[in-house]
Amino acid sequence: MSYLDDPRVYFAAERTLLAWQRASIALMGLGFVIERFGLFIKLMAHESPLSDSQSTLSLYIGVGFILIGAGTALLSAWQFAVFCKTLGAQEKPRGHIFWLPPAVNIFLSVSAAALSAWLILSR
């Protein structure tokens, strides 16, 4: 709990949430690239096609990174919401939408879970 009675405390927490959001997007992007790398190798190797086990390994490692990014987004939204509950009235800026930053992270997490399901089911 903060004793500053300053709205900058909230804005610092929001910047931290946005940093975690960028990290989760980077993890999801890396996972998608890893998953699609198996397809790229398969297309580039005309003589010796990629084995199914290598393609499956690329799928599961990539989906794992996507799900880690989704978990990071969920946990950071939860942590931000818990922190906002500890702030006093003077630390909360008036007219600010407090539910929007965690909602964006939750949407990001749900989208990543849907992408993971689609990648697995389309295989």
CSV table of C-alpha atoms in Angstrom, one decimal:
chain,number,residue,atom,x,y,z
A,1,MET,CA,0.0,0.0,0.0
A,2,SER,CA,1.3,3.4,-0.9
A,3,TYR,CA,1.4,6.4,1.4
A,4,LEU,CA,2.0,9.0,-1.2
A,5,ASP,CA,-1.5,10.1,-1.9
A,6,ASP,CA,-0.4,10.8,-5.4
A,7,PRO,CA,-2.0,9.8,-8.7
A,8,ARG,CA,1.5,9.1,-10.1
A,9,VAL,CA,1.4,5.8,-8.2
A,10,TYR,CA,-1.4,4.6,-10.3
A,11,PHE,CA,0.3,5.7,-13.5
A,12,ALA,CA,3.4,3.9,-12.5
A,13,ALA,CA,1.4,0.7,-12.0
A,14,GLU,CA,-0.3,1.2,-15.4
A,15,ARG,CA,3.2,1.6,-17.1
A,16,THR,CA,4.2,-1.7,-15.4
A,17,LEU,CA,1.1,-3.4,-16.7
A,18,LEU,CA,1.9,-2.1,-20.2
A,19,ALA,CA,5.5,-3.4,-20.0
A,20,TRP,CA,4.1,-6.9,-19.1
A,21,GLN,CA,1.7,-6.5,-21.9
A,22,ARG,CA,4.5,-5.9,-24.4
A,23,ALA,CA,6.4,-8.9,-23.0
A,24,SER,CA,3.4,-11.1,-23.4
A,25,ILE,CA,2.9,-10.0,-27.0
A,26,ALA,CA,6.5,-10.7,-27.7
A,27,LEU,CA,6.2,-14.2,-26.3
A,28,MET,CA,3.1,-14.9,-28.3
A,29,GLY,CA,4.8,-13.5,-31.5
A,30,LEU,CA,7.9,-15.7,-30.9
A,31,GLY,CA,5.6,-18.7,-30.4
A,32,PHE,CA,3.8,-18.1,-33.6
A,33,VAL,CA,7.1,-17.7,-35.5
A,34,ILE,CA,8.5,-20.9,-34.0
A,35,GLU,CA,5.3,-22.8,-34.9
A,36,ARG,CA,5.4,-21.5,-38.5
A,37,PHE,CA,9.1,-22.2,-38.8
A,38,GLY,CA,8.3,-25.9,-39.2
A,39,LEU,CA,6.1,-25.0,-42.2
A,40,PHE,CA,8.8,-22.8,-43.6
A,41,ILE,CA,11.4,-25.5,-43.4
A,42,LYS,CA,9.0,-28.0,-45.0
A,43,LEU,CA,8.5,-25.6,-47.9
A,44,MET,CA,12.2,-24.9,-48.4
A,45,ALA,CA,13.4,-28.5,-48.2
A,46,HIS,CA,12.2,-30.0,-51.5
A,47,GLU,CA,14.6,-33.0,-51.4
A,48,SER,CA,14.3,-34.1,-47.8
A,49,PRO,CA,10.9,-33.2,-46.4
A,50,LEU,CA,10.5,-32.4,-42.8
A,51,SER,CA,9.5,-35.4,-40.7
A,52,ASP,CA,6.2,-35.4,-38.8
A,53,SER,CA,8.0,-35.5,-35.4
A,54,GLN,CA,10.0,-32.3,-36.3
A,55,SER,CA,6.8,-30.6,-37.4
A,56,THR,CA,5.0,-31.7,-34.3
A,57,LEU,CA,7.9,-30.5,-32.1
A,58,SER,CA,7.8,-27.1,-33.7
A,59,LEU,CA,4.0,-26.9,-33.2
A,60,TYR,CA,4.1,-27.8,-29.5
A,61,ILE,CA,7.1,-25.5,-28.7
A,62,GLY,CA,5.4,-22.6,-30.5
A,63,VAL,CA,2.0,-23.2,-28.9
A,64,GLY,CA,3.8,-23.4,-25.5
A,65,PHE,CA,5.3,-19.9,-26.0
A,66,ILE,CA,1.9,-18.6,-27.1
A,67,LEU,CA,0.3,-20.0,-23.9
A,68,ILE,CA,3.1,-18.7,-21.7
A,69,GLY,CA,2.4,-15.2,-23.2
A,70,ALA,CA,-1.3,-15.7,-22.6
A,71,GLY,CA,-0.6,-16.6,-19.0
A,72,THR,CA,1.7,-13.6,-18.6
A,73,ALA,CA,-1.1,-11.3,-19.8
A,74,LEU,CA,-3.6,-12.9,-17.4
A,75,LEU,CA,-1.3,-12.7,-14.4
A,76,SER,CA,-0.3,-9.1,-15.0
A,77,ALA,CA,-4.0,-8.1,-15.4
A,78,TRP,CA,-4.8,-9.8,-12.1
A,79,GLN,CA,-1.9,-8.2,-10.4
A,80,PHE,CA,-2.8,-4.8,-11.6
A,81,ALA,CA,-6.5,-5.2,-10.5
A,82,VAL,CA,-5.4,-6.3,-7.0
A,83,PHE,CA,-3.0,-3.4,-6.8
A,84,CYS,CA,-5.7,-0.9,-7.9
A,85,LYS,CA,-7.9,-2.1,-5.0
A,86,THR,CA,-5.2,-1.1,-2.5
A,87,LEU,CA,-5.1,2.5,-3.8
A,88,GLY,CA,-6.7,5.3,-1.9
A,89,ALA,CA,-9.2,7.8,-3.5
A,90,GLN,CA,-6.5,10.5,-3.8
A,91,GLU,CA,-4.2,8.1,-5.7
A,92,LYS,CA,-6.8,7.3,-8.3
A,93,PRO,CA,-7.1,9.9,-11.1
A,94,ARG,CA,-10.6,11.2,-11.6
A,95,GLY,CA,-12.3,10.3,-14.8
A,96,HIS,CA,-10.0,7.4,-15.6
A,97,ILE,CA,-11.3,4.1,-16.8
A,98,PHE,CA,-9.8,1.5,-14.4
A,99,TRP,CA,-11.2,-1.6,-16.0
A,100,LEU,CA,-9.8,-1.0,-19.5
A,101,PRO,CA,-6.1,-1.9,-19.1
A,102,PRO,CA,-6.8,-5.3,-17.5
A,103,ALA,CA,-9.6,-5.9,-20.0
A,104,VAL,CA,-7.2,-5.5,-22.9
A,105,ASN,CA,-4.8,-8.0,-21.3
A,106,ILE,CA,-7.7,-10.5,-20.8
A,107,PHE,CA,-8.8,-10.0,-24.4
A,108,LEU,CA,-5.2,-10.6,-25.5
A,109,SER,CA,-5.0,-13.8,-23.4
A,110,VAL,CA,-8.3,-15.2,-24.8
A,111,SER,CA,-7.1,-14.4,-28.3
A,112,ALA,CA,-3.9,-16.2,-27.7
A,113,ALA,CA,-5.7,-19.3,-26.3
A,114,ALA,CA,-8.0,-19.3,-29.4
A,115,LEU,CA,-5.0,-19.0,-31.7
A,116,SER,CA,-3.3,-21.9,-29.9
A,117,ALA,CA,-6.5,-24.0,-30.2
A,118,TRP,CA,-6.7,-23.2,-33.9
A,119,LEU,CA,-3.1,-24.1,-34.5
A,120,ILE,CA,-3.5,-27.4,-32.8
A,121,LEU,CA,-6.8,-28.3,-34.4
A,122,SER,CA,-5.8,-27.2,-37.9
A,123,ARG,CA,-2.9,-29.6,-37.8
